[in-house]
Structure formats: C-alpha cells, structure tokens
Amino acid sequence: MGEQKGLTIQGNMATALGAKLSRPDVIPAYPITPSTLFPEKISEYIADGELDASMIRVESEHSAMSACIGASAVGARTCTASASQGIALMHEMLFIAAGMRLPIVMAVGNRAMSAPINIWADHQDTMASRDSGWMQFYAEKNQEGLDLMILAFRIAEDERVLLPAMVGIDGFVLTHTVEGVQAPAQEDVDEFLPPYDPPHGKLDPEEPMTFGSLGTPEYYQELKYDQTKAMDNTPEIIDEIFDEFEEKFGRNYNRITPYRCEDADIILLTMGSMTGTARAAVDEMREEGEKVGLAKLTVFRPFPSDLLKEIAGDVHGLAVVDRNISPGFGGAVFAECAGAFINEKKSPLMKNFIVGLGGREIFKKNFREMYEKTKKAVETGKVEKPVEWINMDEDVMR
Amino acid sequence: MSEDEKKELLASGHRMCAGCGEGTAMRTILNEAGPNSIATVATGCLEVTTTAFPQTAWEIPLIHAAFENAASVAAGIESALKQMDKKGETNILSFAGDGGTFDIGFQALSGMFERKHNVTHICLDNEAYMNTGIQRCSSTPYGASTTTSPKGKYSIGEDRPKKPIARIASAHDIPYAATACIGYINDLKKKVNKALEADGPAFLHVFAPCPTGWRHGSSDTIELAKLAVETGVFVLWEAEDGNICDLNVTYKPKERKPVEEYLKKQRRFAHLTEEHIEKIQKEVDEKCEEYGF
C-alpha cells in the first residue's frame, strides 16, 4: 500500500486527478463553466506526459458524449466532464450510452439551467438527466469528488453493472474552491481498478457485432427491463465496492450517510456541498437540546429507498432539502423520498425545502428555519405547505 | 482472396425497398472496404432496414447511436483505437443519409474533418428525408415536390437549390473529397479506395436514387442514376487536399442529354412546366460550364 499524498486543490482538479488515477484511454470534452478546469487539467496531464490518453477537443457536448460512446464501444476507458447547458445538449446521448450499457464516467460541475442564464451551483442539470439510466453520485467536498471518480469507474465497469455514471460536484462551491485532499497512490488505484475489458463484446472486426439496433415493440420493453434490472441490482454492488474502498483507502462512503440520527425526531436530508453547513447547524441545534439529525445523500441513482427507510423510518419529521425544482411538483429528491415510503404503514411527516438555486447562498440559519418549520408541522400534525422556498426576497414572497 | 474476403459484407435479406439505390451503394462500398472495417451509421433508412433486432445485415462491426452524430461517434472510435494501438489497417467508416450529413449531422461532420480524424464519411444522398416520409432537406433540388415542399397553386415544390455539400466538405482542406453515383460503379469503387487510403478524413458524396421518394419505377434506379450524370445534374469529381479550384472531373459525358429526360421519369418533378424545366436546364448548363464541360 503506497502512501497517500496530501494536496490542496480545487474541486475540478480533484475530479481530474481522480480521472487521471483511473487511467482513462479517451477523454472527449468541451469547455463549459464551471467544469472547464477538468478538461484543462487533463490536457495539462497529457501535455506533460503524466497521462497517456487521447483527448478529443470536440466541437460540442453532443459530440463529446457521441465520441465517448464510440470510444467506449471499442473497449476504451472513457470519461468526460460537463455542466448545465452542456448536459442538456448531450441529453439525447445520455440515454444511448446507458442503453448500450457503456460504462462511461462524467465529472459534473453542477450548475443551474437557463433562462435566465446562470453559471452557479444547483442540481437542476443532473436532476433533468435523472431518467437517462446513469448512476448519479454527489460529493460533499473535493475529497469525495476525487474518490467518487475512481469509485464510479470501478462500479460502472463491474460486469454485474455496466452502466454509465456521473459524479456531481457543486459549481464554484466545490469546482473552484481549494480544499485539502488525500490522493491515493497510483499503484493502489491500479490494484483497485484493473484495466477495462468489455465482458460482453465490443466493436471488433475479428468478431463483428451490431450496437444500437432497431428495437421493435416485440423486443424494446424486455431490453429496457434488462437495463433497469441492472440498475436495480447495483445497490448491494455499490455497498460492496464502497466497503472495499474503505478497507484499501481508509475513507468511508455510503449511499446515504446518517449523522446524529440515532435518537433524532427530525432529520434533514441534503445532497452535495450544502451538507457541511447543514452538519454545523445540526451540531448547534443538538447543543441546544434539539433532537435533530442529518442524512447525506451520496447516491441519487439508484435511489437508496432501503437505507432511507432504515434511517428515517422511525423519525417524526423528514425535511428534504432540494437544490432543484420540478415546476408543478416540488423538489426532485423530495419526490424520491416520498416514493420511498409509499405502502409503508409508518412514515415520517415530510416537508420539502427549495434552496440554493442558481448559486444562492445557504446559511446555517436556513437549516434552523427548515428544522423549525418541520418541527411545527410535527407538533401540529399538519403540513400546511409541503413545499417551501427558503432564503427568498420577502417582497417577492408577499 | 480468402473465403472471408469474398463474403458479401452487407448480407442479403435486409429490408430496403425494391430498387433502393442505397443497397447498391452499400454493397459496393462495404465490399471495397473489406472485413477489417468498423462502421457508424446515422439514424435513417440504412439503420432501420439493416439492424432490426435480433437480426443484422452487417458482417462488419457497426454502431448506430443517433441521427446527427455518425461522424463524432466515428471520431471516438478512431481516437480510441489509435490510443490503444489497435488502429492498424482498420477502416473507420461513417455513414449518413443526406439529412444526417447536409443538415442535422453537419456540425459533427465539420468537427471530425477539422480535427483530422482518419475517418471516411459517406453520405448516401437521396435528396430528402426519406425515412420519415419524403420531407425536404437542404439536399433537395429545385423544383422537387416533397411532403414539406409540396407542389401547389402557389408552390413549384422546393424553391431553393441544392446545397453543394461535397465542395463544403472539401473546403475543410481534407485529403480527399469526391462525388460518386451508383450508376458508375467502377468510379465509385476507385473513389472508395482513394478515400480509405487517404491519410486523414475523407468525404464521399454518393448519389443514390430512391424509387419511393422520387416516385419512379423500381427498375429505373440505375438508369436514373446514369441520367443524373449524363444530363449534368450531378457531376462526378474528386478533389485532394481541399483543392476545389482544381478539382478533377472524373467523368464527362460526350454529349450532355437534356435535363428533361432525367426530370420526366420522376413524379416528384411531374408538375414542372416547360418554363421551370428551361430554368433548371439553364442552371445545369451554367454549372457544367464551371466544371469545364
């Protein structure tokens, strides 16, 4: 076991380093704020001879994902990076990558969707790709961004999985923010992540095979069932690989990580960089005697309904904090959480809070407010407004 | 020649229409390219008629991803094989119809050319969106009636000229660009080989009549393909290294036939008046003068 190296780097550098340690063969990428530093760093690695890979400087994100598909289909380990409008432009190709069961990995700098144009953090971009068949991982800090890249390749390429994966780090809050990370030694990553060899065939003149056939109504539904089943089977494989990672590198990952939840009455559920602020707010409130806990969602797809029920099944209130909005419903994570408890005899009372859209700051006081509102609902047994927007201009809310 | 090399690489039993020009083009091109090839194909007639699961007509590895990106998928394949030191002599072919080349696939194609991937893009041009039901494309010629440029009291059908795609492709300064036609198989074969031998991106614009969309008899396909060239409607040429000012016309008919002979065999042009035909003839004459015959 090699020694891990302490570095102080930005989030994009951490995901780029995670990618580099994973030894990708091909990286087709197109610049977009706030993920641009990823392809820049990869280009630098290649230019300096630190990474032996082919970078394709494509003319659009659509072509980035298209080239990823071509490269992955011949058996290359392939990754890219994108954000916001870029992910929207490649939306079509996300479904095709998943449908062909290609284990492509994408580093995302999570960013709001236009209009109005906004380059700052929120999760709208990847939430809009929720149904594309990609696994989705979200990092709280740069270390997680680095580790989750390596984990994403390993999980995606597992013969029992073979699905693409995206790793989200919040725009600017993480992508451009310097933090300390521990970088695993190359030989240890090599051991953890062996070279990719497609187990079910690739584009090879020695053994011709057709990818991306026309699937008529007689076959389409079964093919989609198989693909969905692969995703349904991933939770225990993810757990197994998370465990192996911890054993090797000493850092613990869970699909959902509970914090001070043992005797909690109310749990706040968060995703991404806001979790650190939420944890500080929970600590403060705990000191004040409030029975509040925190659940951090790391794996959004496949959605960990099983773990959520274990963690929040006995609490009175669950406050789901969404950094995205599905107009006409509420937050996307809220919908998943509500779905997790369907058909359960016992379910916490749930409230949804929309926060941090387009880079709006999220403060400790905001989490306190969410907690108070959830507590009030629990005490009265009534949820007057299931979905509330937090940290808003009062004039607009009148 | 080994048994394997003699094998037809586009298997019979595909579902193309009777008399489809694409079938002739594909058979010729794949057999010239040989088994050590990998192909990408854009969404369209070719994909629909050759890949219906669980069957495939392809005897070489094929990937169909979407409509607008045959060239960028091919670019990914080429880069990956090069990176993994497996490129060797493998030909990378990118196939698209006119819609997937002239219109929706143009950006991906331009990017692939500019980045100098060693990929041959082949456009099978039947002059409209045939797979979706004969809608006009920027490849549709002046005067053709399509379902979105229909003839009518106030319409002569398509009212703009065809986009000169091969010249635009060549203007990317790619090593090889050529036009070809299924009426001239030997010329097509030569050009396929030149395109594959080129050190870098190559473009082949292959003219392939469509009985269903052009509304002509399914036994007239080859005759029409020849007439397009004999009348000067479609000119066979090739250009190296983007040298379109000094391109090589590979076939000059001794005596050009009147365009009417070509137009009158197709119901998409049946509504054209003598005046319209004169206008088309004049434009063809001017074009042929430019090409030097």
mmCIF file of C-alpha atoms in Angstrom, chain A residues 120-332:
data_model
loop_
_atom_site.group_PDB
_atom_site.id
_atom_site.type_symbol
_atom_site.label_atom_id
_atom_site.label_comp_id
_atom_site.label_asym_id
_atom_site.label_seq_id
_atom_site.Cartn_x
_atom_site.Cartn_y
_atom_site.Cartn_z
ATOM 1 C CA TRP A 120 -23.652 28.996 -10.368
ATOM 2 C CA ALA A 121 -24.409 25.934 -8.289
ATOM 3 C CA ASP A 122 -27.618 23.973 -8.319
ATOM 4 C CA HIS A 123 -28.650 20.441 -9.205
ATOM 5 C CA GLN A 124 -31.166 21.156 -11.944
ATOM 6 C CA ASP A 125 -28.816 19.931 -14.696
ATOM 7 C CA THR A 126 -28.318 16.409 -13.408
ATOM 8 C CA MET A 127 -31.828 16.091 -11.977
ATOM 9 C CA ALA A 128 -33.051 16.667 -15.544
ATOM 10 C CA SER A 129 -30.997 13.599 -16.540
ATOM 11 C CA ARG A 130 -32.499 11.516 -13.754
ATOM 12 C CA ASP A 131 -34.251 9.070 -16.081
ATOM 13 C CA SER A 132 -31.416 8.653 -18.584
ATOM 14 C CA GLY A 133 -30.198 5.419 -16.993
ATOM 15 C CA TRP A 134 -26.987 6.846 -15.487
ATOM 16 C CA MET A 135 -25.931 6.260 -11.921
ATOM 17 C CA GLN A 136 -25.594 9.541 -10.065
ATOM 18 C CA PHE A 137 -23.133 10.302 -7.272
ATOM 19 C CA TYR A 138 -22.866 13.638 -5.440
ATOM 20 C CA ALA A 139 -19.887 14.915 -3.490
ATOM 21 C CA GLU A 140 -19.971 16.998 -0.344
ATOM 22 C CA LYS A 141 -16.339 18.062 -0.670
ATOM 23 C CA ASN A 142 -13.378 17.806 -3.020
ATOM 24 C CA GLN A 143 -12.049 14.620 -1.421
ATOM 25 C CA GLU A 144 -15.333 12.934 -2.240
ATOM 26 C CA GLY A 145 -15.131 14.242 -5.809
ATOM 27 C CA LEU A 146 -11.724 12.615 -6.218
ATOM 28 C CA ASP A 147 -12.694 9.322 -4.597
ATOM 29 C CA LEU A 148 -16.071 9.092 -6.300
ATOM 30 C CA MET A 149 -14.432 9.359 -9.741
ATOM 31 C CA ILE A 150 -12.340 6.261 -9.026
ATOM 32 C CA LEU A 151 -15.347 4.548 -7.455
ATOM 33 C CA ALA A 152 -17.566 5.479 -10.402
ATOM 34 C CA PHE A 153 -15.243 3.756 -12.895
ATOM 35 C CA ARG A 154 -14.995 0.687 -10.709
ATOM 36 C CA ILE A 155 -18.748 0.416 -10.156
ATOM 37 C CA ALA A 156 -19.684 1.293 -13.758
ATOM 38 C CA GLU A 157 -17.295 -1.301 -15.204
ATOM 39 C CA ASP A 158 -18.332 -4.084 -12.838
ATOM 40 C CA GLU A 159 -19.639 -6.915 -15.005
ATOM 41 C CA ARG A 160 -22.808 -7.020 -12.913
ATOM 42 C CA VAL A 161 -23.446 -3.314 -13.561
ATOM 43 C CA LEU A 162 -22.143 -1.972 -16.923
ATOM 44 C CA LEU A 163 -23.910 1.359 -16.676
ATOM 45 C CA PRO A 164 -22.565 4.894 -17.054
ATOM 46 C CA ALA A 165 -22.112 7.105 -14.011
ATOM 47 C CA MET A 166 -21.905 10.805 -13.262
ATOM 48 C CA VAL A 167 -20.139 12.390 -10.321
ATOM 49 C CA GLY A 168 -21.503 15.784 -9.306
ATOM 50 C CA ILE A 169 -19.553 18.467 -7.501
ATOM 51 C CA ASP A 170 -21.318 21.777 -6.901
ATOM 52 C CA GLY A 171 -20.358 24.591 -9.257
ATOM 53 C CA PHE A 172 -17.874 27.073 -7.745
ATOM 54 C CA VAL A 173 -18.684 25.998 -4.173
ATOM 55 C CA LEU A 174 -16.542 22.954 -4.925
ATOM 56 C CA THR A 175 -15.332 23.207 -8.530
ATOM 57 C CA HIS A 176 -13.329 26.382 -7.879
ATOM 58 C CA THR A 177 -12.763 26.121 -4.148
ATOM 59 C CA VAL A 178 -9.449 24.973 -2.761
ATOM 60 C CA GLU A 179 -9.565 22.216 -0.136
ATOM 61 C CA GLY A 180 -7.177 19.667 1.237
ATOM 62 C CA VAL A 181 -7.398 16.180 -0.240
ATOM 63 C CA GLN A 182 -5.545 12.921 0.162
ATOM 64 C CA ALA A 183 -4.530 11.482 -3.205
ATOM 65 C CA PRO A 184 -4.221 7.693 -3.298
ATOM 66 C CA ALA A 185 -1.047 6.181 -4.706
ATOM 67 C CA GLN A 186 -1.241 5.145 -8.365
ATOM 68 C CA GLU A 187 -0.305 1.530 -7.651
ATOM 69 C CA ASP A 188 -3.159 1.231 -5.175
ATOM 70 C CA VAL A 189 -5.675 2.654 -7.634
ATOM 71 C CA ASP A 190 -4.321 0.266 -10.269
ATOM 72 C CA GLU A 191 -4.978 -2.599 -7.905
ATOM 73 C CA PHE A 192 -8.451 -1.352 -7.029
ATOM 74 C CA LEU A 193 -9.366 -0.598 -10.656
ATOM 75 C CA PRO A 194 -7.993 -3.163 -13.116
ATOM 76 C CA PRO A 195 -7.892 -2.313 -16.862
ATOM 77 C CA TYR A 196 -11.284 -2.290 -18.561
ATOM 78 C CA ASP A 197 -12.077 -5.242 -20.779
ATOM 79 C CA PRO A 198 -15.688 -5.287 -22.012
ATOM 80 C CA PRO A 199 -17.054 -8.653 -20.873
ATOM 81 C CA HIS A 200 -19.794 -8.910 -23.498
ATOM 82 C CA GLY A 201 -18.071 -7.817 -26.674
ATOM 83 C CA LYS A 202 -17.023 -4.649 -28.391
ATOM 84 C CA LEU A 203 -16.670 -3.247 -31.902
ATOM 85 C CA ASP A 204 -14.052 -5.610 -33.274
ATOM 86 C CA PRO A 205 -13.569 -6.719 -36.890
ATOM 87 C CA GLU A 206 -12.474 -10.153 -35.594
ATOM 88 C CA GLU A 207 -15.922 -10.644 -34.101
ATOM 89 C CA PRO A 208 -18.409 -8.330 -35.833
ATOM 90 C CA MET A 209 -21.369 -7.223 -33.775
ATOM 91 C CA THR A 210 -24.093 -4.598 -34.208
ATOM 92 C CA PHE A 211 -24.565 -1.960 -31.490
ATOM 93 C CA GLY A 212 -27.639 0.253 -31.328
ATOM 94 C CA SER A 213 -30.072 -1.914 -33.270
ATOM 95 C CA LEU A 214 -33.624 -1.009 -34.051
ATOM 96 C CA GLY A 215 -35.709 -2.401 -31.161
ATOM 97 C CA THR A 216 -39.239 -3.042 -32.310
ATOM 98 C CA PRO A 217 -42.243 -3.277 -29.942
ATOM 99 C CA GLU A 218 -41.709 -7.059 -29.776
ATOM 100 C CA TYR A 219 -38.333 -6.546 -28.066
ATOM 101 C CA TYR A 220 -37.988 -2.998 -26.740
ATOM 102 C CA GLN A 221 -39.746 -3.476 -23.416
ATOM 103 C CA GLU A 222 -37.689 -6.552 -22.482
ATOM 104 C CA LEU A 223 -34.477 -4.744 -23.394
ATOM 105 C CA LYS A 224 -35.481 -1.831 -21.149
ATOM 106 C CA TYR A 225 -36.403 -4.299 -18.401
ATOM 107 C CA ASP A 226 -32.925 -5.840 -18.566
ATOM 108 C CA GLN A 227 -31.304 -2.414 -18.380
ATOM 109 C CA THR A 228 -33.486 -1.401 -15.437
ATOM 110 C CA LYS A 229 -32.783 -4.652 -13.679
ATOM 111 C CA ALA A 230 -29.062 -3.954 -13.953
ATOM 112 C CA MET A 231 -29.655 -0.644 -12.178
ATOM 113 C CA ASP A 232 -31.902 -2.310 -9.589
ATOM 114 C CA ASN A 233 -29.101 -4.775 -8.795
ATOM 115 C CA THR A 234 -26.482 -2.080 -8.172
ATOM 116 C CA PRO A 235 -27.157 -1.057 -4.527
ATOM 117 C CA GLU A 236 -25.500 -4.077 -2.987
ATOM 118 C CA ILE A 237 -22.670 -3.952 -5.516
ATOM 119 C CA ILE A 238 -22.127 -0.283 -4.653
ATOM 120 C CA ASP A 239 -22.094 -1.156 -0.941
ATOM 121 C CA GLU A 240 -19.605 -3.956 -1.566
ATOM 122 C CA ILE A 241 -17.289 -1.677 -3.580
ATOM 123 C CA PHE A 242 -17.624 1.173 -1.045
ATOM 124 C CA ASP A 243 -16.527 -1.297 1.660
ATOM 125 C CA GLU A 244 -13.580 -2.452 -0.391
ATOM 126 C CA PHE A 245 -12.579 1.166 -0.991
ATOM 127 C CA GLU A 246 -12.700 1.911 2.725
ATOM 128 C CA GLU A 247 -10.571 -1.098 3.509
ATOM 129 C CA LYS A 248 -7.986 -0.026 0.955
ATOM 130 C CA PHE A 249 -8.001 3.757 1.277
ATOM 131 C CA GLY A 250 -9.487 4.329 4.712
ATOM 132 C CA ARG A 251 -12.355 6.559 3.661
ATOM 133 C CA ASN A 252 -15.934 5.551 4.284
ATOM 134 C CA TYR A 253 -18.727 6.021 1.738
ATOM 135 C CA ASN A 254 -22.401 5.152 1.969
ATOM 136 C CA ARG A 255 -25.316 5.604 -0.345
ATOM 137 C CA ILE A 256 -26.822 7.665 2.476
ATOM 138 C CA THR A 257 -24.713 8.638 5.469
ATOM 139 C CA PRO A 258 -26.595 9.360 8.722
ATOM 140 C CA TYR A 259 -25.231 11.890 11.195
ATOM 141 C CA ARG A 260 -26.550 12.129 14.775
ATOM 142 C CA CYS A 261 -29.696 10.334 13.674
ATOM 143 C CA GLU A 262 -29.858 7.639 16.423
ATOM 144 C CA ASP A 263 -32.370 9.347 18.682
ATOM 145 C CA ALA A 264 -33.477 12.067 16.287
ATOM 146 C CA ASP A 265 -37.078 13.246 15.993
ATOM 147 C CA ILE A 266 -36.420 15.177 12.837
ATOM 148 C CA ILE A 267 -33.902 14.518 10.075
ATOM 149 C CA LEU A 268 -32.661 16.951 7.455
ATOM 150 C CA LEU A 269 -31.802 15.243 4.163
ATOM 151 C CA THR A 270 -29.225 17.011 1.985
ATOM 152 C CA MET A 271 -27.149 16.403 -1.118
ATOM 153 C CA GLY A 272 -23.871 17.982 -2.232
ATOM 154 C CA SER A 273 -21.879 20.807 -0.704
ATOM 155 C CA MET A 274 -24.721 22.196 1.441
ATOM 156 C CA THR A 275 -24.240 19.178 3.707
ATOM 157 C CA GLY A 276 -21.286 20.757 5.524
ATOM 158 C CA THR A 277 -23.355 23.793 6.503
ATOM 159 C CA ALA A 278 -26.254 21.563 7.496
ATOM 160 C CA ARG A 279 -23.938 19.494 9.720
ATOM 161 C CA ALA A 280 -22.771 22.633 11.527
ATOM 162 C CA ALA A 281 -26.390 23.716 12.007
ATOM 163 C CA VAL A 282 -27.301 20.270 13.371
ATOM 164 C CA ASP A 283 -24.380 20.432 15.837
ATOM 165 C CA GLU A 284 -25.561 23.819 17.077
ATOM 166 C CA MET A 285 -29.143 22.693 17.460
ATOM 167 C CA ARG A 286 -28.030 19.487 19.198
ATOM 168 C CA GLU A 287 -26.156 21.605 21.738
ATOM 169 C CA GLU A 288 -29.373 23.462 22.310
ATOM 170 C CA GLY A 289 -31.087 20.152 23.016
ATOM 171 C CA GLU A 290 -32.974 19.701 19.764
ATOM 172 C CA LYS A 291 -33.290 16.091 18.605
ATOM 173 C CA VAL A 292 -32.213 16.667 15.035
ATOM 174 C CA GLY A 293 -30.133 14.551 12.706
ATOM 175 C CA LEU A 294 -28.763 14.764 9.212
ATOM 176 C CA ALA A 295 -28.797 12.330 6.301
ATOM 177 C CA LYS A 296 -26.400 12.945 3.429
ATOM 178 C CA LEU A 297 -27.418 11.525 0.089
ATOM 179 C CA THR A 298 -24.354 10.446 -1.923
ATOM 180 C CA VAL A 299 -26.016 8.101 -4.408
ATOM 181 C CA PHE A 300 -29.116 9.578 -6.002
ATOM 182 C CA ARG A 301 -29.431 6.931 -8.720
ATOM 183 C CA PRO A 302 -30.130 4.149 -7.900
ATOM 184 C CA PHE A 303 -32.189 5.869 -5.221
ATOM 185 C CA PRO A 304 -31.426 4.282 -1.819
ATOM 186 C CA SER A 305 -35.027 3.832 -0.633
ATOM 187 C CA ASP A 306 -33.942 0.883 1.529
ATOM 188 C CA LEU A 307 -31.414 2.909 3.507
ATOM 189 C CA LEU A 308 -33.679 5.934 3.769
ATOM 190 C CA LYS A 309 -36.344 3.783 5.383
ATOM 191 C CA GLU A 310 -33.807 2.356 7.815
ATOM 192 C CA ILE A 311 -32.510 5.788 8.756
ATOM 193 C CA ALA A 312 -35.724 7.821 8.744
ATOM 194 C CA GLY A 313 -38.389 5.147 9.246
ATOM 195 C CA ASP A 314 -38.861 5.902 12.917
ATOM 196 C CA VAL A 315 -38.471 9.671 12.993
ATOM 197 C CA HIS A 316 -41.398 12.056 13.186
ATOM 198 C CA GLY A 317 -40.307 14.519 10.553
ATOM 199 C CA LEU A 318 -38.141 14.406 7.437
ATOM 200 C CA ALA A 319 -37.072 17.712 5.905
ATOM 201 C CA VAL A 320 -35.921 17.111 2.338
ATOM 202 C CA VAL A 321 -33.681 19.894 1.091
ATOM 203 C CA ASP A 322 -33.646 20.255 -2.691
ATOM 204 C CA ARG A 323 -31.262 22.364 -4.750
ATOM 205 C CA ASN A 324 -33.508 21.962 -7.791
ATOM 206 C CA ILE A 325 -37.139 22.456 -8.675
ATOM 207 C CA SER A 326 -39.547 20.447 -10.787
ATOM 208 C CA PRO A 327 -42.123 23.137 -11.557
ATOM 209 C CA GLY A 328 -45.611 21.828 -10.946
ATOM 210 C CA PHE A 329 -44.470 19.465 -8.201
ATOM 211 C CA GLY A 330 -41.566 20.399 -5.933
ATOM 212 C CA GLY A 331 -38.015 19.157 -5.460
ATOM 213 C CA ALA A 332 -36.869 16.025 -7.274
#
